[in-house]
Coordinates of C-alpha atoms and ligand atoms in Angstrom, one line a residue:
M1 CA 0.0 0.0 0.0
Q2 CA 1.2 3.5 -0.9
Y3 CA 0.5 6.4 1.5
T4 CA -1.7 9.2 0.3
I5 CA -1.1 12.7 1.6
L6 CA -3.5 15.5 1.2
I7 CA -1.8 18.9 0.7
V8 CA -4.1 21.8 1.8
E9 CA -2.3 24.9 0.6
D10 CA -3.6 27.9 -1.3
E11 CA -0.2 29.1 -2.6
T12 CA 0.2 27.1 -5.8
D13 CA 4.1 27.4 -5.8
I14 CA 4.3 25.9 -2.3
S15 CA 1.7 23.2 -3.1
K16 CA 3.6 22.3 -6.3
L17 CA 6.9 22.1 -4.4
L18 CA 5.3 19.8 -1.8
V19 CA 3.9 17.5 -4.5
K20 CA 7.4 17.3 -5.9
I21 CA 9.1 16.5 -2.6
L22 CA 6.5 13.9 -1.6
E23 CA 6.2 12.2 -4.9
T24 CA 9.9 11.9 -5.2
A25 CA 9.9 10.2 -1.8
G26 CA 7.3 7.7 -3.0
Y27 CA 4.1 9.1 -1.6
Q28 CA 0.8 9.7 -3.5
T29 CA -0.6 13.2 -3.2
N30 CA -3.8 15.1 -3.5
Q31 CA -4.2 18.8 -3.5
A32 CA -6.8 21.2 -2.1
F33 CA -6.5 24.9 -2.5
S34 CA -9.0 26.1 0.1
G35 CA -10.4 24.8 3.4
T36 CA -13.8 24.2 1.8
E37 CA -12.3 22.2 -1.0
A38 CA -10.3 20.1 1.5
K39 CA -13.4 19.4 3.5
L40 CA -15.3 18.2 0.4
L41 CA -12.4 15.9 -0.5
L42 CA -12.1 14.5 3.1
E43 CA -15.8 13.7 3.1
K44 CA -15.3 11.5 0.1
E45 CA -12.0 9.9 1.0
M46 CA -9.6 10.1 4.0
P47 CA -5.9 10.3 3.2
D48 CA -3.2 8.8 5.4
L49 CA -1.9 12.2 6.4
I50 CA -2.8 15.8 5.9
L51 CA -0.5 18.8 5.5
L52 CA -2.5 21.8 6.5
D53 CA -1.8 25.4 5.8
L54 CA -3.4 27.8 8.4
M55 CA -4.1 30.9 6.3
L56 CA -6.6 29.5 3.7
P57 CA -9.4 31.1 1.8
G58 CA -12.9 29.6 2.4
M59 CA -12.3 27.9 5.7
A60 CA -9.2 28.7 7.7
G61 CA -6.9 25.9 8.6
D62 CA -7.6 25.9 12.3
K63 CA -11.4 25.7 11.6
L64 CA -10.8 22.8 9.3
L65 CA -8.6 21.1 12.0
Y66 CA -11.5 21.5 14.4
E67 CA -14.0 20.1 11.9
I68 CA -11.8 17.0 11.3
R69 CA -11.2 16.2 14.9
E70 CA -14.5 17.2 16.6
K71 CA -17.1 16.9 13.8
M72 CA -15.7 14.1 11.7
N73 CA -14.2 12.5 14.8
C74 CA -11.2 11.5 12.7
N75 CA -7.6 10.9 14.0
V76 CA -5.8 11.1 10.7
P77 CA -2.3 12.7 11.3
I78 CA -2.3 16.4 10.6
L79 CA 0.8 18.4 10.2
V80 CA 0.3 22.2 10.2
L81 CA 2.2 24.3 7.8
S82 CA 2.7 27.9 8.7
A83 CA 4.8 31.0 8.5
K84 CA 6.9 31.4 11.7
S85 CA 5.1 34.7 12.6
A86 CA 1.7 33.0 12.5
L87 CA 2.8 30.3 14.8
N88 CA 2.6 32.1 18.1
D89 CA -0.2 29.8 19.1
K90 CA 1.6 26.5 18.8
V91 CA 0.2 25.1 22.0
T92 CA -3.4 25.9 21.0
L93 CA -2.8 24.1 17.7
L94 CA -1.4 21.0 19.4
N95 CA -4.2 21.1 21.9
M96 CA -6.7 21.3 19.0
G97 CA -5.3 18.1 17.7
A98 CA -2.5 18.9 15.3
D99 CA 0.2 16.3 15.5
D100 CA 3.1 18.6 14.6
Y101 CA 3.9 21.7 12.7
I102 CA 6.3 22.8 10.1
T103 CA 7.4 26.4 9.7
K104 CA 7.8 28.0 6.3
P105 CA 10.2 28.2 4.6
F106 CA 10.9 24.5 5.1
E107 CA 13.6 22.1 4.0
P108 CA 12.5 19.0 2.0
E109 CA 14.3 16.8 4.5
E110 CA 12.5 18.3 7.4
V111 CA 9.1 17.8 5.8
L112 CA 9.9 14.1 5.0
A113 CA 11.3 13.4 8.5
R114 CA 8.2 14.9 10.2
I115 CA 5.8 13.0 7.9
Q116 CA 7.7 9.7 8.6
A117 CA 7.6 10.4 12.3
A118 CA 3.8 11.1 12.2
L119 CA 3.1 8.0 10.2
R120 CA 5.1 5.9 12.6
H121 CA 3.1 7.3 15.5
I122 CA -0.1 5.8 14.2
G123 CA 1.5 2.5 14.1
K124 CA 1.7 2.2 10.4
R125 CA 5.0 1.5 8.7
A126 CA 6.7 4.6 7.6
D127 CA 6.8 4.2 3.8
K128 CA 6.6 2.0 0.8
R129 CA 9.8 3.1 -0.8
P130 CA 12.3 0.7 -2.3
V131 CA 15.1 -0.7 -0.3
L132 CA 18.0 1.8 0.1
S133 CA 21.4 0.4 -0.3
Y134 CA 25.0 1.6 -0.1
K135 CA 28.1 -0.5 -0.4
K136 CA 27.3 -3.7 1.5
L137 CA 24.5 -2.1 3.5
K138 CA 20.8 -2.5 2.8
L139 CA 18.0 -0.6 4.6
Y140 CA 14.4 -1.8 4.4
P141 CA 12.2 1.2 5.2
E142 CA 9.0 -0.9 5.7
S143 CA 10.4 -3.1 8.4
R144 CA 13.1 -0.6 9.7
K145 CA 15.6 -3.4 9.2
V146 CA 19.2 -2.8 8.3
M147 CA 21.5 -5.6 6.9
V148 CA 25.2 -5.3 6.4
N149 CA 27.1 -8.1 4.7
N150 CA 24.0 -10.2 5.3
T151 CA 24.1 -9.5 9.1
E152 CA 21.1 -7.7 10.6
L153 CA 22.2 -4.7 12.7
V154 CA 20.4 -4.1 16.0
L155 CA 19.9 -0.4 16.0
T156 CA 18.2 2.1 18.4
A157 CA 15.5 4.2 16.9
H158 CA 17.7 7.2 16.7
E159 CA 20.6 5.3 15.0
Y160 CA 18.1 3.9 12.5
D161 CA 16.7 7.4 11.8
L162 CA 20.2 8.9 11.3
L163 CA 21.2 6.1 8.9
H164 CA 17.9 6.5 7.0
L165 CA 18.5 10.2 6.6
F166 CA 22.0 9.7 5.2
L167 CA 20.9 7.1 2.8
Q168 CA 17.9 9.2 1.5
T169 CA 20.2 12.1 0.7
P170 CA 23.6 10.6 -0.1
E171 CA 25.2 13.9 -1.2
K172 CA 24.0 16.0 1.6
V173 CA 26.3 17.1 4.4
Y174 CA 24.4 17.4 7.7
S175 CA 25.6 19.6 10.5
R176 CA 25.2 18.2 14.0
E177 CA 22.5 20.8 14.8
N178 CA 20.7 19.8 11.6
L179 CA 20.7 16.1 12.6
Y180 CA 19.7 16.9 16.1
E181 CA 16.6 18.9 14.8
L182 CA 15.6 16.2 12.3
V183 CA 16.1 13.1 14.3
W184 CA 15.5 14.3 17.9
K185 CA 12.8 16.7 16.6
G186 CA 13.9 20.1 17.8
G187 CA 14.8 21.4 21.1
Y188 CA 18.0 23.3 21.9
Y189 CA 21.1 21.6 20.6
G190 CA 23.5 23.6 22.8
E191 CA 26.9 22.1 23.6
N192 CA 25.7 18.5 23.9
N193 CA 27.4 15.6 22.4
T194 CA 24.3 13.5 21.5
V195 CA 24.8 13.4 17.8
N196 CA 28.5 12.5 18.0
V197 CA 27.8 9.6 20.4
H198 CA 25.0 8.2 18.2
V199 CA 27.0 8.4 15.0
S200 CA 29.9 6.8 16.7
N201 CA 27.8 3.9 18.0
L202 CA 26.2 3.5 14.6
R203 CA 29.7 3.3 13.0
K204 CA 30.8 0.7 15.5
K205 CA 27.8 -1.5 14.8
I206 CA 28.3 -1.2 11.0
K207 CA 32.0 -1.9 11.5
E208 CA 31.3 -5.2 13.3
A209 CA 29.4 -6.4 10.3
D210 CA 31.8 -4.9 7.7
P211 CA 35.3 -4.1 9.0
I212 CA 36.6 -2.9 5.7
E213 CA 34.3 -0.3 4.1
E214 CA 33.5 3.2 5.5
Y215 CA 29.8 4.3 5.5
I216 CA 29.6 7.6 7.4
Q217 CA 32.0 10.3 6.7
T218 CA 33.0 13.1 9.0
V219 CA 33.1 16.4 7.1
Y220 CA 35.6 18.4 9.0
G221 CA 34.2 21.6 10.5
I222 CA 30.7 20.8 9.3
G223 CA 29.2 17.4 10.3
F224 CA 28.5 14.1 8.6
K225 CA 27.4 12.6 5.3
L226 CA 27.2 9.2 3.7
G227 CA 30.5 8.0 2.4
Ligands
LIG301 CA1 -1.9 30.2 2.8

């Protein structure tokens, strides 16, 4: 089964960009350009997840959120999209039943990471994408299984998420702050060593299965990437 995501966004450029990001990652998409259009679509068919802009013509995003949760009594994951300035009421949004929020402008990786996290929370498997592989490593997104040299690695959730991120964007160099935001989902990074420790543990586990090849590269002064 492929996941379907409804994008409720009136700005066509942003909507188009989201379609591109999501379809590249293997999701199916539907678009609604107003709150009322979204409501009509939802009455016909419920997607697996909704990306919901707040400032919408017809029916505002928060009103639609209320309709979905209270009137339709539906617990589909909803990620709110909003400009930073309009997000001073995060707590209210979360209390109203939004699962998470993404501030505009957004990074494609952030959108994908938050969608995967939200889908995981409802107990569904995160995606239907093909197996990702690099050198002797294979990652199976549907079962969250990682094999190296035909040995299955026993990874923590954070180690898996880090590895998944590297494999999804093989060319990208991630800063530690970046990784912390995406994998640990925000909070203040500060001086802590969390990312280094997890990357180092991940490397050790991979090395036990494949002592020869390197899989995660340290980019001096910046962070990490696949390689
Ligand atoms: Ca808007």
